[in-house]
Coordinates of C-alpha atoms in Angstrom, one line a residue:
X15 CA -27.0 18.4 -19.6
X16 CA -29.5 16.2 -21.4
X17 CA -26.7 13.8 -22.1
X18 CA -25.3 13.9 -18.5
X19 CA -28.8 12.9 -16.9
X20 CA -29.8 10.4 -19.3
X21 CA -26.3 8.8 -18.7
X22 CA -27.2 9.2 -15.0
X23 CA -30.4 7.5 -15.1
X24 CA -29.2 4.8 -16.9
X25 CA -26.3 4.0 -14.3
X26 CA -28.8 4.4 -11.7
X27 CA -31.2 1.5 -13.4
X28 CA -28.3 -0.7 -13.2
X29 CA -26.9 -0.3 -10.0
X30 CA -30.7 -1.3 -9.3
X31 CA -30.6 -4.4 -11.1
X32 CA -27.0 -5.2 -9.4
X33 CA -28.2 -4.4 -6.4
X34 CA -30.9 -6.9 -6.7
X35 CA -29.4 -9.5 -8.4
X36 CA -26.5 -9.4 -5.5
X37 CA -29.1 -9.5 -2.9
X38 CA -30.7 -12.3 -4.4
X39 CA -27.3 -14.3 -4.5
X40 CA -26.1 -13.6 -0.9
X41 CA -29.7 -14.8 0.4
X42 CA -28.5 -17.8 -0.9
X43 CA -24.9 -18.4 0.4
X44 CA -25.7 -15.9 2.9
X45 CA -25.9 -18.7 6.1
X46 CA -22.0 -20.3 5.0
X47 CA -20.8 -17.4 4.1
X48 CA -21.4 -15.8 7.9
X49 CA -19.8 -19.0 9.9
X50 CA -17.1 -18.4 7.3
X51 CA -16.5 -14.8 8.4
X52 CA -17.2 -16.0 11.9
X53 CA -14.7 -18.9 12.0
X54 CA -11.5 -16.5 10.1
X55 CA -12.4 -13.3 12.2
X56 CA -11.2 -14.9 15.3
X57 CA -7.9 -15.6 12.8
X58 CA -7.5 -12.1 11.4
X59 CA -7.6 -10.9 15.2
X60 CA -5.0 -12.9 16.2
X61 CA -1.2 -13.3 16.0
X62 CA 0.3 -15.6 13.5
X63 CA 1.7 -17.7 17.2
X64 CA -2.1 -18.0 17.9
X65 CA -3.3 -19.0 14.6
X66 CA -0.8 -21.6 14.3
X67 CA -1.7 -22.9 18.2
X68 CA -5.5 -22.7 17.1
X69 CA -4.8 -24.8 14.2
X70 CA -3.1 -27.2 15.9
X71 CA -5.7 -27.6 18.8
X72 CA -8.8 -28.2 16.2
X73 CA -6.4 -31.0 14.6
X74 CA -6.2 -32.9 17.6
X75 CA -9.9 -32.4 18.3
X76 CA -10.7 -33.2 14.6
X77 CA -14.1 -31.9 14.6
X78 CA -13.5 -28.9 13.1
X79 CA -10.9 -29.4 10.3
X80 CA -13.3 -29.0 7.4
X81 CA -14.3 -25.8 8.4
X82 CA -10.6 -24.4 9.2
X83 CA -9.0 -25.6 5.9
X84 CA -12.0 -23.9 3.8
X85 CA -11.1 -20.7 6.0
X86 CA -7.7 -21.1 5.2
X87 CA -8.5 -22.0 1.6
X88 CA -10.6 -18.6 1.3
X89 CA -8.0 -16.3 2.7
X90 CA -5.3 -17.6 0.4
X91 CA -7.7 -16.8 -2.4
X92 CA -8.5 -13.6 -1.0
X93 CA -4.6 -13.2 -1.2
X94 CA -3.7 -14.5 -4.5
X95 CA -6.8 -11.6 -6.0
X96 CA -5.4 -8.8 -3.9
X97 CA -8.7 -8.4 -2.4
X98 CA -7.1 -8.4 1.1
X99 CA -8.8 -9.0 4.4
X100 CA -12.9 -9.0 3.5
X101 CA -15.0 -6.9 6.1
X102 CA -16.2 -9.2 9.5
X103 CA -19.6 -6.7 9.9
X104 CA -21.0 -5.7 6.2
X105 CA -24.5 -5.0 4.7
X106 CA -24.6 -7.9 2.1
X107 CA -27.8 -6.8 1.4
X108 CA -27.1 -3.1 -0.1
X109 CA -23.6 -3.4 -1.4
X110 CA -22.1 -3.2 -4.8
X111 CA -20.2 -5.9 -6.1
X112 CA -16.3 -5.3 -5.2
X113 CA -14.4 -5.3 -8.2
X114 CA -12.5 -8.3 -9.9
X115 CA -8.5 -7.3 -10.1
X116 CA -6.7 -7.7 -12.9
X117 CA -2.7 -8.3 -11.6
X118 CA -0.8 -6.1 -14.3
X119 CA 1.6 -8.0 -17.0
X120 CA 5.3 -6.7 -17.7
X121 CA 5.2 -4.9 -20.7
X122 CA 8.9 -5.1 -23.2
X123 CA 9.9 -2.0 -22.7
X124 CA 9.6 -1.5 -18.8
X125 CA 13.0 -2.2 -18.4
X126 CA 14.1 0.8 -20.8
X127 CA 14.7 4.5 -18.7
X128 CA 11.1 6.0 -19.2
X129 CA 11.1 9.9 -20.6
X130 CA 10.7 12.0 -17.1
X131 CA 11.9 15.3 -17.8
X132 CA 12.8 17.4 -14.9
X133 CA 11.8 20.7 -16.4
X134 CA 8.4 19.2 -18.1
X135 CA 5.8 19.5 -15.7
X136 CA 2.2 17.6 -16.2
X137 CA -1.0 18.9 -15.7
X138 CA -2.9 16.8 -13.1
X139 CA -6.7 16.6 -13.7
X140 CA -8.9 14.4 -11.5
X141 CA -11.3 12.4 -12.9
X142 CA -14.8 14.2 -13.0
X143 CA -17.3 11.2 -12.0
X144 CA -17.1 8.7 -9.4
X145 CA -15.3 5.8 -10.1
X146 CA -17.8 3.1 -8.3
X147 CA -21.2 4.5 -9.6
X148 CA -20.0 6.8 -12.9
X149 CA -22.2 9.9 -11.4
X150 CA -21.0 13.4 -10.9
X151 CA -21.9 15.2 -7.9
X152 CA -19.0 17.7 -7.5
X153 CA -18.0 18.7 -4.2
X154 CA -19.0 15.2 -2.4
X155 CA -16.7 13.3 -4.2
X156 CA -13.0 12.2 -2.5
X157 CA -10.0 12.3 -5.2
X158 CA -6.9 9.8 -4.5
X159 CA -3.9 11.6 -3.9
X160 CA -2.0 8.8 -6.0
X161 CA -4.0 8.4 -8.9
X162 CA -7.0 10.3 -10.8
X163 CA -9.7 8.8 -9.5
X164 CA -12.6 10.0 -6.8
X165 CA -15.7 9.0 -5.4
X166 CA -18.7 9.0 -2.8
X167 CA -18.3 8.5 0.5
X168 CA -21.2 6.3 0.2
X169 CA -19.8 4.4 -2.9
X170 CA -17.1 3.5 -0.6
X171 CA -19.6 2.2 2.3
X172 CA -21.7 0.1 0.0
X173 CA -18.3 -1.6 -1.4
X174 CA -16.9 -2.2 2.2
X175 CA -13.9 -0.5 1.6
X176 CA -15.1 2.6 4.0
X177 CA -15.9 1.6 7.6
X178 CA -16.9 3.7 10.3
X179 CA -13.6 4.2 11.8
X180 CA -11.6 5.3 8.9
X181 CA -15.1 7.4 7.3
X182 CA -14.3 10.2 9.6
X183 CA -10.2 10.3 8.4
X184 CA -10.9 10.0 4.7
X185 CA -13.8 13.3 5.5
X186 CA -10.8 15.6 7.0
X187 CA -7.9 14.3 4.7
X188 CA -9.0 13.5 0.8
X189 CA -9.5 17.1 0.4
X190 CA -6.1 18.4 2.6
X191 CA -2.2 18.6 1.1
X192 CA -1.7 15.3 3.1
X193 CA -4.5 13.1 1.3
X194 CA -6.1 10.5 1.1
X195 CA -4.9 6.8 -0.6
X196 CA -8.1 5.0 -3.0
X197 CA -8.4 0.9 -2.7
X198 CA -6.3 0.8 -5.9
X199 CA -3.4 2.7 -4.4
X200 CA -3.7 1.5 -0.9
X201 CA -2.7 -2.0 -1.9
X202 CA 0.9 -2.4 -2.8
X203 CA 0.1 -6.0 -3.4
X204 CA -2.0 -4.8 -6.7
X205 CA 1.2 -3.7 -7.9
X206 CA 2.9 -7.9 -8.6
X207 CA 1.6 -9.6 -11.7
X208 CA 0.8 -12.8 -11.5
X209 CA 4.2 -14.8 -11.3
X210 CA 5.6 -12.4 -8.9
X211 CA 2.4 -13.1 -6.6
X212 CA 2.8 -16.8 -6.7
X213 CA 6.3 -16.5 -5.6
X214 CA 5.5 -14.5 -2.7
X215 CA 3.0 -16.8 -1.6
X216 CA 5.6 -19.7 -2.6
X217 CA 7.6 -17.9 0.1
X218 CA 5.3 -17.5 2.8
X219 CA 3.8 -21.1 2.5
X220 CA 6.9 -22.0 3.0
X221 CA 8.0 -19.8 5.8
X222 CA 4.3 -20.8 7.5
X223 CA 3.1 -17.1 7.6
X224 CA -1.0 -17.6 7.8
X225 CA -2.9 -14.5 5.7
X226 CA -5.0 -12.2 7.5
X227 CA -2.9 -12.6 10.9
X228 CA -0.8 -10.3 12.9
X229 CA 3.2 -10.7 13.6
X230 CA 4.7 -10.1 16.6
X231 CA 8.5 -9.3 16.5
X232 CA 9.6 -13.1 17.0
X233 CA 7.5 -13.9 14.2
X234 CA 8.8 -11.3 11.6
X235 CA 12.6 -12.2 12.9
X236 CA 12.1 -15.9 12.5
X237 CA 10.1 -15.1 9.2
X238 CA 13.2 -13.0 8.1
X239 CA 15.7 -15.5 8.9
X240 CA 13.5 -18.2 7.0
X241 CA 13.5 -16.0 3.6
X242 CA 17.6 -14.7 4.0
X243 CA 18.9 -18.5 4.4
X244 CA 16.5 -19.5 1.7
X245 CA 18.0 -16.9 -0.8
X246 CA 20.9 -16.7 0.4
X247 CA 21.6 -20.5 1.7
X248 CA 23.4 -18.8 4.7
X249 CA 22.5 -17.1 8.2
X250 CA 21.2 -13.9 8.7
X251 CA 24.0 -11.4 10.5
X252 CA 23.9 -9.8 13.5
X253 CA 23.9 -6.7 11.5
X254 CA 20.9 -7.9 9.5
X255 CA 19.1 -8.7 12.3
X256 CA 18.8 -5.2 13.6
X257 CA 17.9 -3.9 10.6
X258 CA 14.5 -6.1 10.7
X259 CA 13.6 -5.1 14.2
X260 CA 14.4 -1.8 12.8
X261 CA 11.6 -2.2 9.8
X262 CA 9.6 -3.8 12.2
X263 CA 9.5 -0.8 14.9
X264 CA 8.8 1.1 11.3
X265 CA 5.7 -0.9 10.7
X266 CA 4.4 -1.0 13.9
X267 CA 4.7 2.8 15.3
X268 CA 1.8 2.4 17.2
X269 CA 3.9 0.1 19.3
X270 CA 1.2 -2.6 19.9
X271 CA 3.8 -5.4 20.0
X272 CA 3.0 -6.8 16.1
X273 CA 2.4 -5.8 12.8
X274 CA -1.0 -6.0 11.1
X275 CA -1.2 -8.3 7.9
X276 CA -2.0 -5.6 5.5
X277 CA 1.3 -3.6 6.4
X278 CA 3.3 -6.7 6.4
X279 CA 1.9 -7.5 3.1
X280 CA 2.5 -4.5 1.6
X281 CA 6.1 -4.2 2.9
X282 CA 6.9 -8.0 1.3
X283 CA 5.6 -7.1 -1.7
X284 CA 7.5 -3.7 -2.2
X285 CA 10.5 -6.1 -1.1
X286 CA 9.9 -8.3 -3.7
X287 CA 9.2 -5.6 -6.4
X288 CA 12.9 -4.5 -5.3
X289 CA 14.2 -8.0 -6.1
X290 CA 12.4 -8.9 -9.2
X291 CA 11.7 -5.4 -11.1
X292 CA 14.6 -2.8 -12.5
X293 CA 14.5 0.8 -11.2
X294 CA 13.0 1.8 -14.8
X295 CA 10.2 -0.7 -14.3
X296 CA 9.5 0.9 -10.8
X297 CA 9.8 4.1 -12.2
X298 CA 6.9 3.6 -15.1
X299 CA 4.9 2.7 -11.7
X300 CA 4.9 6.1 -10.6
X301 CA 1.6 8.2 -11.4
X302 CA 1.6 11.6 -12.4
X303 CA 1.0 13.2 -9.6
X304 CA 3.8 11.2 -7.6
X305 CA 6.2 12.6 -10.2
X306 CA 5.1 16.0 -9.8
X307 CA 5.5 15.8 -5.9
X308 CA 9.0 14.2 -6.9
X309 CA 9.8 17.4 -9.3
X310 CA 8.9 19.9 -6.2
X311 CA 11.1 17.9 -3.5
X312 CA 13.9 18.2 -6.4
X313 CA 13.9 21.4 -7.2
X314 CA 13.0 22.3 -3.2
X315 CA 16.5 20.6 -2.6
X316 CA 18.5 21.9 -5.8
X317 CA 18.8 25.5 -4.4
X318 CA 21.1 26.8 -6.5
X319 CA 19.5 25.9 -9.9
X320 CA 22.7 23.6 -11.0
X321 CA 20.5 20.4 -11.6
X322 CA 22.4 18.5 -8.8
X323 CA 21.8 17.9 -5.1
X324 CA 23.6 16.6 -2.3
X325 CA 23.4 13.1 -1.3
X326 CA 22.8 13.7 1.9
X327 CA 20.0 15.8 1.1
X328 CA 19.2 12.8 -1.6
X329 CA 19.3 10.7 1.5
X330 CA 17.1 12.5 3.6
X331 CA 14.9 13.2 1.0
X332 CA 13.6 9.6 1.7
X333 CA 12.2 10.3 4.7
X334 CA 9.9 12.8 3.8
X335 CA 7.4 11.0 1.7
X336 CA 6.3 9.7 5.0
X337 CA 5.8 12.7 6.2
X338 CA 2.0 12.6 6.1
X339 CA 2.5 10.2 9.1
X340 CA 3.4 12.9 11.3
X341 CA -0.1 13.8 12.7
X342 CA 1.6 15.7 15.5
X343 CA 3.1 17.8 13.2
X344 CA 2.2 21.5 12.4
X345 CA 1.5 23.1 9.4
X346 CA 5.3 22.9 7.6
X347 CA 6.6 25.1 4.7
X348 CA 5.9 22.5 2.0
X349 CA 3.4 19.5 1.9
X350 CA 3.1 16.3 0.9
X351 CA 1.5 17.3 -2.0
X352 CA 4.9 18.8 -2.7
X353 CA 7.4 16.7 -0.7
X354 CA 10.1 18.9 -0.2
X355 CA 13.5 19.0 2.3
X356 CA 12.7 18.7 6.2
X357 CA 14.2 21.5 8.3
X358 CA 16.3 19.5 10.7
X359 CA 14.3 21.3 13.3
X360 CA 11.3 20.7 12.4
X361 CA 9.0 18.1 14.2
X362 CA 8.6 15.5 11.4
X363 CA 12.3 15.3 11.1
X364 CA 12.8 13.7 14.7
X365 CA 9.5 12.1 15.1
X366 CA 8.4 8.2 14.9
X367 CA 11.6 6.9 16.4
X368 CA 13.7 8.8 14.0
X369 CA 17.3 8.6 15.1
X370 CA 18.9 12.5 14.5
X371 CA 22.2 11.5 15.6
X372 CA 22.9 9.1 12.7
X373 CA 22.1 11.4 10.1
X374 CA 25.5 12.9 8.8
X375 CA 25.7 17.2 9.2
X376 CA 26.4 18.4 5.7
X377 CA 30.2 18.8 4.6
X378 CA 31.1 14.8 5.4
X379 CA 32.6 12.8 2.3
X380 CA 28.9 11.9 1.1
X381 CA 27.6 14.9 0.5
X382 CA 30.2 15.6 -1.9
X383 CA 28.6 13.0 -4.5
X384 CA 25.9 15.0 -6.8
X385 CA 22.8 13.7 -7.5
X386 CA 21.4 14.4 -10.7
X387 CA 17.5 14.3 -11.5
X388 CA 17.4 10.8 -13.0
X389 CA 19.5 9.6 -10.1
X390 CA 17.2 11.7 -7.7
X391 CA 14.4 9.4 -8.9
X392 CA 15.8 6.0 -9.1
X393 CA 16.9 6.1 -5.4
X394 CA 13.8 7.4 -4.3
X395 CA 11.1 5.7 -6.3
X396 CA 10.9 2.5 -4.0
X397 CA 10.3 4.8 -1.3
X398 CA 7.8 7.1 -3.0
X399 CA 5.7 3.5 -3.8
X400 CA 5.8 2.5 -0.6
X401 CA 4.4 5.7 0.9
X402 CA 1.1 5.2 -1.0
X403 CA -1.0 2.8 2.0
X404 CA -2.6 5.4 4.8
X405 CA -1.4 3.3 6.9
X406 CA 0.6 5.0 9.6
X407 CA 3.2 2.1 9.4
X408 CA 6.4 2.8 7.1
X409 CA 6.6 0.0 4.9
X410 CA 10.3 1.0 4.0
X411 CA 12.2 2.0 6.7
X412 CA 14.8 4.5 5.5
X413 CA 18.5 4.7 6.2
X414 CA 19.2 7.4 8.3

């Protein structure tokens, strides 16, 4: 105990100093920094249509331009960090200082099948101090349901990664089966090193997608369209076409007529993890608790103890790691904690614009393929990554 105070106090005499030293800095860029967050939030609120008629409007007036481009300038460096979109209202004042990313680096052997043994389970232990401030405090703190890590509500606050609005939905869901997703996890854009993050911003310089704005449908279409005849150095089919209003109904289930920018960044960059990485480098990405949820939604499935599933069921395993969308939904027989089969009665199974009708009854030519464990895992770990954001948008719309 000794040692667990002392260590305590010592954090606690340098959060003070941080605290101070932080609050003597913003004092000092405090005044630009505000008409910075001033002149993007108007941005961030907007569509990408109106961002790109506000840009053009101040460049005719040429008053403004200095102050636009160094908005501009700071939300591409807010995007080439992962930091994402920065808080509009935020205590400068009492706040800890947001921590500096480090983009991971492909490793020699990712491309190699990693060792995930179907019969091996792993013991899942949360970390036992927060992650922010290094204190314990038990029963206060909120554990990921992704990775290890926990922390204070108020550790969250004073980084500006918990606002008011969300402070009430991480309270009821970090300590439920559904979960809650930490900053780290939340972020599929943490997941690209650094090359594959300056291709995607390669890509949407080109294409003329502003950060931090919204997409309507149009925008996402012409966006698509931009990126297929770019790889591709043809048109985008008919065919193809559906499928992105498709994804885009999938990312915007609210139906509010566009897509926010942290959804459509997360969905490009899970695209482009797709493109770039081998299944066994997406499968080292997976945490231990995301394979453990994989084991239970593969031996839910495997019924008869053979070690092979349908592909059907395979297939419609997909759709329920976004299960923990389904707010609507009761109580079901297995969580998302332990992702298992959906009853094709249940409520999860035909909600969010799920089409029932296209999913093939059992007995049809493609259920007769067997799907073995490591099979089970590499056509299901691009949509177990992208079910990490709490956001309520899919960010991989799966086949039905």
């Amino acid at each position: 105990m000794g040692v667990l105070m002392s260590r305590r106090q010592t954090v606690e005499k340098v959060q003070k100093v941080s605290l101070a030293v932080s609050a003597f800095k913003d004092g000092l860029r405090e005044q630009p920094s505000t008409r910075r967050r001033a002149e993007a939030g108007g941005t961030r609120r907007g569509t990408l249509e109106q961002a790109v008629q506000e840009g053009e409007e101040e460049a005719s007036a040429g008053s403004s331009q200095p102050e636009e481009s160094s908005a501009s300038k700071a939300a591409w460096e807010r995007l080439r960090d992962g930091r994402g979109v920065e808080p509009e209202e935020f205590d400068r004042a009492n706040r800890f200082t947001p921590p500096a990313f480090i983009r991971p680096k492909r490793e020699l052997h990712d491309d190699e099948p990693p060792d995930i043994r179907l019969e091996q389970r792993e013991q899942v232990i949360n970390d036992e101090m927060c992650e922010i401030c290094e204190v314990w405090t038990a029963e206060s703190l909120f554990p990921c349901r992704i990775c290890s890590r926990v922390y204070h509500d108020g550790c969250l606050r004073r980084m500006g990664y918990l606002q008011n609005d969300s402070a009430v939905e991480v309270t009821e869901t970090a300590h439920t089966e559904t979960g809650w997703s930490c900053y780290y996890c939340d972020n599929l854009n943490l997941l690209l090193t650094e090359e594959e993050m300056y291709s995607l911003m390669e890509t949407l310089r080109h294409c003329k997608i502003i950060p931090e704005t919204c997409l309507t449908l149009d925008d996402f279409l012409h966006y698509k369209h931009l990126v297929h005849k770019q790889q591709f150095e043809q048109p985008m089919a008919e065919a193809q076409e559906e499928q992105a209003a498709l994804q885009f109904s999938a990312l915007d289930p609210d139906k509010k007529g566009h897509i926010e920018w942290h959804d459509f960044l997360s969905h490009e960059s899970i695209q482009l993890l797709q493109q770039l990485r081998p299944q066994n480098a997406l499968l080292r990405l997976l945490t231990a608790k995301e394979r453990e949820r994989a084991r239970a939604a593969f031996l839910a499935l495997d019924q008869d103890s053979d070690g092979f599933i349908g592909e059907g069921e395979c297939r419609r395993a997909r759709h329920s790691w976004f299960r923990k969308h389904q707010k609507e939904t009761p109580s079901c027989n297995v969580s998302i904690s332990h992702v298992g089969p959906m009853s094709e009665s249940s409520p999860a199974s035909s909600g969010s614009g799920r089409s029932q009708g296209k999913t093939p009854p059992a007995g049809e030519p493609e259920e007769a393929r067997p799907v073995d464990w490591p099979g089970f895992l590499r056509e299901n770990v691009a949509y177990i990554l992208a079910a990490r954001p709490n956001s309520a948008a899919r960010h991989l719309h799966p086949a039905a």
